[in-house]
Coordinates of C-alpha atoms and ligand atoms in Angstrom, one line a residue:
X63 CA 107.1 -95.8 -97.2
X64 CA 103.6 -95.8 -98.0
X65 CA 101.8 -92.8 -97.5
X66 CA 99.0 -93.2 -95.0
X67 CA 95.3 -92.3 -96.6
X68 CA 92.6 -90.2 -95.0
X69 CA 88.9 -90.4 -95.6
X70 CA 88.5 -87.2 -94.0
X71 CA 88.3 -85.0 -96.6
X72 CA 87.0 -81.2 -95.7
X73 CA 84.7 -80.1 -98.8
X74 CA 84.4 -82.9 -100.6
X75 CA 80.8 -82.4 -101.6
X76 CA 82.2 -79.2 -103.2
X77 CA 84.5 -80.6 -105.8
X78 CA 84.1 -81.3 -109.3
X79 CA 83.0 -85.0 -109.9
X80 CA 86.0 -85.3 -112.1
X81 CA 88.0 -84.6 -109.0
X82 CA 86.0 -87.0 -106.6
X83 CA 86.8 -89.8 -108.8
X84 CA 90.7 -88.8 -109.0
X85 CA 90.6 -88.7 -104.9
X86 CA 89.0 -91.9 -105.0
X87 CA 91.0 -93.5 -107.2
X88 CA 94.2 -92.8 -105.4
X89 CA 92.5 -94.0 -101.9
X90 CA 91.9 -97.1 -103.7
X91 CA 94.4 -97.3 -106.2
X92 CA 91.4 -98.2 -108.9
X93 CA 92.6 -98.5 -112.3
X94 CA 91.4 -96.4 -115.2
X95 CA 89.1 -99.8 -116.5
X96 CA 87.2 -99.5 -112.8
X97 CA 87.0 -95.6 -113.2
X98 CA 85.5 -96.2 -116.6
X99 CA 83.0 -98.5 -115.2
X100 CA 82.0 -96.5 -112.4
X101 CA 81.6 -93.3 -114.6
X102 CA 79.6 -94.8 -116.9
X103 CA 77.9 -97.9 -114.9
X104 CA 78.8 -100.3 -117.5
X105 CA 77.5 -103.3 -116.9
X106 CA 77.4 -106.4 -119.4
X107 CA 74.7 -107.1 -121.1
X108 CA 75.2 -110.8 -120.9
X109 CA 75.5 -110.8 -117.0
X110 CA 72.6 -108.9 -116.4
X111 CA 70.4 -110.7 -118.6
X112 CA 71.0 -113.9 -116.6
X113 CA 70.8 -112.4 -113.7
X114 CA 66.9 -112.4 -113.1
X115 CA 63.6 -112.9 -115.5
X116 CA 62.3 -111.2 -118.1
X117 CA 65.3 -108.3 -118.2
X118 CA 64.5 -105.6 -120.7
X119 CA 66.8 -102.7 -119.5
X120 CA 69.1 -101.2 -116.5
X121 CA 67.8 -99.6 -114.2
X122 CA 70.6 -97.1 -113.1
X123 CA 70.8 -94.7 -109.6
X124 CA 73.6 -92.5 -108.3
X125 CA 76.7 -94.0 -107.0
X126 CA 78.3 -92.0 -104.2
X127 CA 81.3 -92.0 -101.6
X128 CA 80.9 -91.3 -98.0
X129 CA 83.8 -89.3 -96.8
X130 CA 85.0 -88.9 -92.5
X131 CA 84.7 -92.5 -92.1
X132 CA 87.4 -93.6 -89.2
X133 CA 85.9 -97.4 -87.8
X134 CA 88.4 -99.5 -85.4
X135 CA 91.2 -96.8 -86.6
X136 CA 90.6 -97.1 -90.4
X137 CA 90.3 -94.9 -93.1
X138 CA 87.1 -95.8 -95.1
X139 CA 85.6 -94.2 -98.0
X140 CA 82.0 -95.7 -98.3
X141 CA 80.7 -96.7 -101.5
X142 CA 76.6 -95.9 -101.1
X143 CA 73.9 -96.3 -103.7
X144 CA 70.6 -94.5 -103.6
X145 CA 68.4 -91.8 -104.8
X146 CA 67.1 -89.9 -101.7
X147 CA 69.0 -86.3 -101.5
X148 CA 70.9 -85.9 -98.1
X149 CA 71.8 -89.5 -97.1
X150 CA 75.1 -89.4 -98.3
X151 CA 75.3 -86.0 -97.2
X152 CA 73.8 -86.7 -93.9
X153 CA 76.5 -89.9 -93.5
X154 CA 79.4 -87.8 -94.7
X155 CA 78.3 -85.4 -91.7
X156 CA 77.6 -87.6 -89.0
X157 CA 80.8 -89.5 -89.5
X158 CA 83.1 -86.3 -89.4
X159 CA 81.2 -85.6 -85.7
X160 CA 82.8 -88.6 -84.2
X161 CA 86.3 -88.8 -85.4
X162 CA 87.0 -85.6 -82.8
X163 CA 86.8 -88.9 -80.1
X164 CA 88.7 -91.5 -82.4
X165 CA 85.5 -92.2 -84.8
X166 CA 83.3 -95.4 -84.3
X167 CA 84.5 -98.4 -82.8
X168 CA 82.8 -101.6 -83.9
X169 CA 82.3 -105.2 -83.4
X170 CA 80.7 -108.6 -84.7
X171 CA 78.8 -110.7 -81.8
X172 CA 78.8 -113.5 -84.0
X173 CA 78.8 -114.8 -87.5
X174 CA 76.0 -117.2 -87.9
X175 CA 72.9 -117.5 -89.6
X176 CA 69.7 -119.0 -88.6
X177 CA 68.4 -122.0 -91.2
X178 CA 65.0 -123.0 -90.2
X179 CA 62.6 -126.3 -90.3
X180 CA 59.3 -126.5 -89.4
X181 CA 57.2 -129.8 -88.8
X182 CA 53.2 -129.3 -87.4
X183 CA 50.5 -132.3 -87.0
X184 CA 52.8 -134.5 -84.9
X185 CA 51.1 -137.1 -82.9
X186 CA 53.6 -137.0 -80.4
X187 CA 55.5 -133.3 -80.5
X188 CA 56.9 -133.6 -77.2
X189 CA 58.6 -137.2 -78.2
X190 CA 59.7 -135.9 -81.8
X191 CA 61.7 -132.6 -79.4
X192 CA 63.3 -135.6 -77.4
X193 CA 64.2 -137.4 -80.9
X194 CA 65.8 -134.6 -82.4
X195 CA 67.9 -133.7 -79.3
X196 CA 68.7 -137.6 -78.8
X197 CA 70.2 -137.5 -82.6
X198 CA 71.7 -134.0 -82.7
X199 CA 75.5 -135.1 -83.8
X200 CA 73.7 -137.2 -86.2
X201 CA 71.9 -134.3 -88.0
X202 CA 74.7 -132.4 -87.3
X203 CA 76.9 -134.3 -89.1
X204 CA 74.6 -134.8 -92.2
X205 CA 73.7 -131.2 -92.3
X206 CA 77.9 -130.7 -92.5
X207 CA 77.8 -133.1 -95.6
X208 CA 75.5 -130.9 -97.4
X209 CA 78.8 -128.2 -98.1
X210 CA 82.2 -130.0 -97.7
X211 CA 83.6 -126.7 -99.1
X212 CA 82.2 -124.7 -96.6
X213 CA 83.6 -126.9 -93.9
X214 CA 86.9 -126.9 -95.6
X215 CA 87.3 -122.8 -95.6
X216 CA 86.2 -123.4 -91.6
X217 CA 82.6 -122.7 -92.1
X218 CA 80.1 -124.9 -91.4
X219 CA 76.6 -126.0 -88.8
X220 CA 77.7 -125.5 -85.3
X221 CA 74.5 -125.8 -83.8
X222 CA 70.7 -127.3 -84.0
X223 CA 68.0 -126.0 -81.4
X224 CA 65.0 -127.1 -80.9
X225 CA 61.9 -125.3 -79.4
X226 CA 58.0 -126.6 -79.4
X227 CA 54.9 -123.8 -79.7
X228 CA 51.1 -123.5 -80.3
X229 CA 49.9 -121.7 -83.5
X230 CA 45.8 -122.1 -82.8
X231 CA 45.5 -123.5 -86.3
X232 CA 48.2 -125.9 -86.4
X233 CA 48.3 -126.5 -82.8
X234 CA 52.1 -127.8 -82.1
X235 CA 54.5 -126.7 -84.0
X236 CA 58.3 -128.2 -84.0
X237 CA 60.6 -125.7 -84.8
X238 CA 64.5 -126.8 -85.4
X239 CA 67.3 -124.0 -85.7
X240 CA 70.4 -125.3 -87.3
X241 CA 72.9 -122.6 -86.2
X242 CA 75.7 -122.3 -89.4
X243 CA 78.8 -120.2 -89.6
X244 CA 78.7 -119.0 -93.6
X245 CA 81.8 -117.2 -93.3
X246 CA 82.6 -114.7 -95.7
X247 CA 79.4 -115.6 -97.5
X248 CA 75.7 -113.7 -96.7
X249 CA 74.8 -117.4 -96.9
X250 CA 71.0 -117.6 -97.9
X251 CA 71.8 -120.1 -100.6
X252 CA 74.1 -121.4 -98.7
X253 CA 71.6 -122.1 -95.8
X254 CA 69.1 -123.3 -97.8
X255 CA 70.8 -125.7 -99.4
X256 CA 71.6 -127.3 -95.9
X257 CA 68.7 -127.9 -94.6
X258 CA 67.2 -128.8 -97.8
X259 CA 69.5 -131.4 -97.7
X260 CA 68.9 -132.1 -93.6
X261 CA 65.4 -132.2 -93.6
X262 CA 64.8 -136.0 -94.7
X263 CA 66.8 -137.3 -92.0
X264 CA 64.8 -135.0 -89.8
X265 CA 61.3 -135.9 -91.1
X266 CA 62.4 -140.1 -90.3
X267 CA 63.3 -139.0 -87.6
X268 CA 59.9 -137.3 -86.3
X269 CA 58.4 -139.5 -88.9
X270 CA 56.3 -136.2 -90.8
X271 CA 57.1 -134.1 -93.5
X272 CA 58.1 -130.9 -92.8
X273 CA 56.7 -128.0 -94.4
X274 CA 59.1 -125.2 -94.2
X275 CA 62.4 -125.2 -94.5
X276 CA 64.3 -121.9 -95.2
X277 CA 66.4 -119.3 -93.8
X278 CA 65.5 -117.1 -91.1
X279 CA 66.0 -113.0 -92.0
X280 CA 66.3 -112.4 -87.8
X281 CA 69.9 -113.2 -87.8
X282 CA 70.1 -112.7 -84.3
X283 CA 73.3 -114.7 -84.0
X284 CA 74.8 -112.6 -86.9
X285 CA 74.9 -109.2 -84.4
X286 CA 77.2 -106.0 -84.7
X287 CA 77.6 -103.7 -82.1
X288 CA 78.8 -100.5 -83.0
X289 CA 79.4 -97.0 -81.0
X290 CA 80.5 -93.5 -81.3
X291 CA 81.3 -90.7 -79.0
X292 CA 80.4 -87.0 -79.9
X293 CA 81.9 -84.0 -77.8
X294 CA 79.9 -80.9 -77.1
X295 CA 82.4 -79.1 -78.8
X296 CA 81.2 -80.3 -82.2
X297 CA 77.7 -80.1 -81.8
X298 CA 78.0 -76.4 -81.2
X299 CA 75.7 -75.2 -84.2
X300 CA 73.2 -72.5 -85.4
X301 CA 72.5 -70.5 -82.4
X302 CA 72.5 -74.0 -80.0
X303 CA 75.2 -74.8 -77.5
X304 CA 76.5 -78.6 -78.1
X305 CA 74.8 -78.8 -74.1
X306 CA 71.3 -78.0 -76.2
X307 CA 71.8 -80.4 -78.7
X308 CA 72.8 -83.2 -77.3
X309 CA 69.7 -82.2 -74.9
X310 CA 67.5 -82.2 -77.8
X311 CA 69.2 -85.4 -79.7
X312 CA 68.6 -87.3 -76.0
X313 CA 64.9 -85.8 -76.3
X314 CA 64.1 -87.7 -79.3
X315 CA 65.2 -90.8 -78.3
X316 CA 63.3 -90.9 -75.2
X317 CA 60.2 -89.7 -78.1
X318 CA 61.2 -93.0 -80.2
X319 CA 61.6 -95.3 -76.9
X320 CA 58.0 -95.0 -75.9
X321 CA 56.4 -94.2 -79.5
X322 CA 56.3 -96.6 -82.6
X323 CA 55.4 -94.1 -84.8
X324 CA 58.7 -92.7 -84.3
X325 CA 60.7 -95.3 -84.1
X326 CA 59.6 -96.8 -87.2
X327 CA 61.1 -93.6 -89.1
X328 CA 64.1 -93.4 -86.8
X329 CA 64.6 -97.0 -88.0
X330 CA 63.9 -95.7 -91.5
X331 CA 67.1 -94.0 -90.9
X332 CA 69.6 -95.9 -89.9
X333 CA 68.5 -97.9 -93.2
X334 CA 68.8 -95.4 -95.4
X335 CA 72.7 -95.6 -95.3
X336 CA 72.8 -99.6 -94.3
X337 CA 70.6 -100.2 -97.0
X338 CA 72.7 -97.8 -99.5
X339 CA 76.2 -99.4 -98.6
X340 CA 74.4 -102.6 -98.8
X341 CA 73.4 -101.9 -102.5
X342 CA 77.0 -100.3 -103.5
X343 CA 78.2 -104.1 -102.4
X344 CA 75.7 -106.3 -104.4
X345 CA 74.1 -107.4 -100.9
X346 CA 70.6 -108.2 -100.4
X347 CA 69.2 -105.0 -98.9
X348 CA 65.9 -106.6 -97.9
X349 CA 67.3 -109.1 -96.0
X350 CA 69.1 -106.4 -94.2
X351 CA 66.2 -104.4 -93.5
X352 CA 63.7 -107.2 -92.9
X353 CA 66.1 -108.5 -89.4
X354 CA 66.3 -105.0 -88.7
X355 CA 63.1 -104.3 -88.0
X356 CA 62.7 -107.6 -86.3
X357 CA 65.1 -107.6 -83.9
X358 CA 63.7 -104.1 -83.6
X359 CA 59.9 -105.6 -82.5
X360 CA 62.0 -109.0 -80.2
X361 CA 61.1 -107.3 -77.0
X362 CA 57.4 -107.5 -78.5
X363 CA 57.9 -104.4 -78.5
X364 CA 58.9 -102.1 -81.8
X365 CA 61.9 -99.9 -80.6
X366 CA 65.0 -97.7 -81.7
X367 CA 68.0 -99.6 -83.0
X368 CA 70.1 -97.0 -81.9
X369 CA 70.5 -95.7 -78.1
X370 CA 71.9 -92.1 -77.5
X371 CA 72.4 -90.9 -74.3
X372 CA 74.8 -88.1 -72.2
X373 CA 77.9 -89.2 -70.4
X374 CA 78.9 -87.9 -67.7
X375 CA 81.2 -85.5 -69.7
X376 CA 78.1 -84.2 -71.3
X377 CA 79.3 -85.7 -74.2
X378 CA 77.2 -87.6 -76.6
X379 CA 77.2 -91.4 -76.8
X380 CA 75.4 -93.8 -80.1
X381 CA 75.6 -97.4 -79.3
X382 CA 73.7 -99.7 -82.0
X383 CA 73.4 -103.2 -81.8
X384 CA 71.4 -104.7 -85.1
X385 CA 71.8 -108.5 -86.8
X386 CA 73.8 -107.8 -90.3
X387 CA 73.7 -110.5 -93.1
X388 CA 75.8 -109.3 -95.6
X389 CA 78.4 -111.1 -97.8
X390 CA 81.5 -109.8 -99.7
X391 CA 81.2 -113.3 -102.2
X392 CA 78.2 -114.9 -103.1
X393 CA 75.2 -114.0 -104.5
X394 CA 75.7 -111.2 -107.1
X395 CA 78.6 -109.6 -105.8
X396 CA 81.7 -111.5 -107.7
X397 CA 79.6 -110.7 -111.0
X398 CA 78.3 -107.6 -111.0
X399 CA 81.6 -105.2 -111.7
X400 CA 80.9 -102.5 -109.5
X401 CA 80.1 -104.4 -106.5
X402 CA 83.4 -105.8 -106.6
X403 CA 85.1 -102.1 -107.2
X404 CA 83.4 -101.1 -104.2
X405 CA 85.4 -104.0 -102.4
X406 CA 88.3 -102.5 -103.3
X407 CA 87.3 -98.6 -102.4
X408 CA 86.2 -99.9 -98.7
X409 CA 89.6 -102.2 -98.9
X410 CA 87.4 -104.5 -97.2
X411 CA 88.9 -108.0 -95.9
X412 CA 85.9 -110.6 -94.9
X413 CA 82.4 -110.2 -94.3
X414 CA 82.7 -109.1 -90.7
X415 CA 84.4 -106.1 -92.0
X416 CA 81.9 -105.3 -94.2
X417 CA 79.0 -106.1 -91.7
X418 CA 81.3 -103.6 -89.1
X419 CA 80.9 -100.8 -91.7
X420 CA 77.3 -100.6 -92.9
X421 CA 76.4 -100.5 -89.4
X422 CA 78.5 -97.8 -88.4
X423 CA 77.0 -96.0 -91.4
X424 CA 73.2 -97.0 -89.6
X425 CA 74.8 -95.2 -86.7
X426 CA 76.3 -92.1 -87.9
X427 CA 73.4 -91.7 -90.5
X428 CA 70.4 -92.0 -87.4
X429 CA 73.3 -89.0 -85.5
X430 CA 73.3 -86.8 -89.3
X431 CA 69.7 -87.2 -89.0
X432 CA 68.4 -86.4 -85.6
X433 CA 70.9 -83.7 -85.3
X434 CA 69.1 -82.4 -88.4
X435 CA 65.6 -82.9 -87.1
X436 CA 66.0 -81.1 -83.8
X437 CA 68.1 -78.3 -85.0
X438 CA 66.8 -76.7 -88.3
X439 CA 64.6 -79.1 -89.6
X440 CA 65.1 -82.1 -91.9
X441 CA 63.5 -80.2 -94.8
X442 CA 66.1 -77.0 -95.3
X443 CA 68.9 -79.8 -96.2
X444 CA 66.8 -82.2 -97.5
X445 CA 65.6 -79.7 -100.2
X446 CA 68.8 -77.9 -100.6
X447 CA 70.2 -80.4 -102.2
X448 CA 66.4 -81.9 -103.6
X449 CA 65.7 -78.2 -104.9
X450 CA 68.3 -79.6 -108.2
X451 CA 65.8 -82.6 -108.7
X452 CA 62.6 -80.1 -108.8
X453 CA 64.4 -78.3 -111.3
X454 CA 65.5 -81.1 -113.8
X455 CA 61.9 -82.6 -113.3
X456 CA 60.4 -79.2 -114.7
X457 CA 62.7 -79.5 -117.9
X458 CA 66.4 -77.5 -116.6
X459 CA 69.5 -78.4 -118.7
X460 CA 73.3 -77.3 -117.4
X461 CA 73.6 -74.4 -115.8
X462 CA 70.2 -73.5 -115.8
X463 CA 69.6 -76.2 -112.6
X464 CA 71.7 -74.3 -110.5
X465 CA 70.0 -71.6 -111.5
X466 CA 66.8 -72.1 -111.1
X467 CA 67.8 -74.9 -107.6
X468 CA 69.1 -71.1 -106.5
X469 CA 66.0 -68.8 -107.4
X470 CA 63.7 -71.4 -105.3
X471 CA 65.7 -71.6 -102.3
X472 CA 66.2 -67.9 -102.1
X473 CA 62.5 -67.1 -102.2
X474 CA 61.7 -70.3 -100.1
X475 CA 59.7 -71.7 -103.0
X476 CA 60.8 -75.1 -104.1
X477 CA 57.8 -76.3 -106.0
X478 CA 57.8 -78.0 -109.7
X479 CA 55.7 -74.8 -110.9
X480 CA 57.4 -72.2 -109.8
X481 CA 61.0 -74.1 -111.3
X482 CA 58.4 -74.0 -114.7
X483 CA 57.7 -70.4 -114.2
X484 CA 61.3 -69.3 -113.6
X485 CA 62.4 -71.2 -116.8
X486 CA 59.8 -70.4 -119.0
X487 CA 59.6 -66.6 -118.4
X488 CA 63.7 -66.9 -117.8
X489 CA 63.8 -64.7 -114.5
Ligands
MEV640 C1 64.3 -89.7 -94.2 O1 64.5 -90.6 -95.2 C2 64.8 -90.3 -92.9 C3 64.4 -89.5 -91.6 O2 63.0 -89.3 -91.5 C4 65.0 -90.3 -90.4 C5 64.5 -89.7 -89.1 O3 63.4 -89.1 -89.0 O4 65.2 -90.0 -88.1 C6 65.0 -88.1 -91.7

């Protein structure tokens, strides 16, 4: 019988990284080719050369694992890829608080992305609306012809919609929404190439060219809803009672309902572990954090993504609800060999998975963080583990990091010139 896997794994931050990689490798069952790759971030020349303009190097960043993960009843180990101190640590934290109530549960609302075309200086707008909706299954069968494949994996344009609006420069602007399922795909290209490929029947049919046709980053109709319960019990820290945290967490929230200034950083957050998973997985990270922050602003006004709140337990409850366009094919991700090794760490079966996971990372990373904030600080973790960085930077080799990382945070002093001072008079 196969032995079941944990990703809860108490200290894991404290092994070697020799020992990391063996627990990893036996979650995952990666073989020693994929160990070799992530250890030394090979990546082929040749690939990476075509992969954008003007390539002269790599540019290279930590690759980590998030530990604790337990979403809908699975184990996950997260693959995360970035170089601020303290988000994987925060993640790794934030997920171990929820798995005392059965982790984070976590579903999609939809799977669909949002391909745009715009037409302005009508002479008629109101008749080209009434054109478009009279010829829908028409467009909508063209706009199908534009991927066969697609529609043969069970993809494919399930909608158009169709909205007129004033810009005071343009005046009426026709706005068409073709609605298309990209399945396991992210599905920009994909997208594009649709209505592209649409857009001359749509310009006969409103007889004017249109003059934008892309993708739309607010994939509203691409939504995951994910939430997580927290006992008292567990947020029983540093001289607080979990009652006082959860207090203090709820305090915050109610600062970042009412206060963009706030929210913006609480945002921040969340995609500082979405945007890290999303990099681990060769997705575009932008395109993550650019719908983010829009469907952050859709009430016109700019607010959390995450809501926490105390049931009436006096427990704590996250519920997060944010549009996530991420693919586990397309794009980059089938080519560059450590996206694809971080497929196989997550054990990751479609998209929808994948989209499930990154944001339960958003949520558990805003709960590491806020729990931070209103406790101790963000800065006594943050430059724990950023004290190491200081050192290096001043000119630390081996064991002298550690060393002088240690000196700093003993006397409270983690600046570049006192990490020179300690090295160069060797106190
Ligand atoms: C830092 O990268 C992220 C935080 O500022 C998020 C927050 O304030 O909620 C710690």
């Amino acid at each position: 019988m196969k032995r079941k896997k944990s990703s809860r794994i108490p200290g894991f931050f404290k092994l070697s990284r020799k020992k990391k990689i063996e627990i990893v490798k036996d979650f995952a069952d990666l073989t020693d080719k994929e160990v070799k790759i992530i250890e030394k971030g090979i990546f082929d020349s040749e690939i990476r050369d075509r992969m954008v303009e003007n390539v002269i190097g790599t540019f290279p960043l930590p690759y980590s694992i998030a530990v604790n993960f337990l979403i809908n009843k699975k184990e996950y180990l997260v693959p995360m890829v970035t170089e601020e101190s303290s988000v994987v640590a925060a993640a790794c934290y934030g997920a171990r608080l929820t798995r005392e109530r059965g982790g984070i549960s976590a579903e999609n609302l939809g799977n669909l992305m949002i391909g745009q075309i715009y037409v302005v200086d009508l002479k008629n707008p109101k008749r080209a609306k009434l054109r478009i909706l009279k010829n829908k299954k028409e467009i909508l069968k063209i706009a199908n012809q534009q991927k066969p494949d697609l529609v043969k994996i069970g993809g494919g344009v399930r909608g158009l919609e169709v909205k007129l609006f004033k810009s005071q420069k343009t005046g009426s602007v026709l706005r068409i929404h073709l609605l298309i399922d990209t399945r396991d795909a992210m599905g920009a290209n994909t997208v594009n190439t649709i209505i592209e490929g649409t857009a001359p029947l749509i310009e006969k049919i409103v007889g004017r060219e249109a003059l934008l046709k892309i993708v739309s980053n607010l994939a509203e109709e691409r939504l995951v809803k994910v939430k997580a319960m927290v006992t008292k019990k567990v947020l029983t820290m540093k001289g607080f009672s979990g009652k006082e945290v959860i207090q203090r967490i709820v305090k915050a929230q109610a600062i970042a309902d009412v206060d963009i200034y706030r929210a913006v950083t609480n945002n921040k957050g969340i995609l500082n572990g979405m945007g890290a998973v999303a990099l681990a997985t060769g997705n575009d990270w932008r395109a993550l954090e650019a719908g983010a922050h829009g469907f952050a602003a859709k009430s016109g006004r700019y607010l959390p993504l995450a809501r926490w709140r105390k049931n009436k337990q006096g427990d704590l409850v996250g519920e997060m609800t944010v549009p996530i366009t991420i693919g586990i094919l397309g794009g980059i991700i089938k080519i560059h060999p450590i996206s694809k090794i971080s497929l196989k760490i997550l054990k990751i079966k479609s998209a929808q998975e994948l989209a499930q996971v990154i944001a339960s990372v958003g949520l558990v990373q805003n709960l590491g963080a806020l729990r931070a904030l209103v406790v101790e600080g963000i800065q006594s973790g943050h430059m724990r583990l950023h004290a190491k960085n200081i050192a290096m930077e001043a000119g630390a080799k081996g064991k002298m990091i550690e060393r002088v990382a240690n000196k700093m945070l003993r006397e409270k002093r983690i600046e570049s010139g006192r990490a020179k001072e300690i090295l160069e008079k060797n106190i």
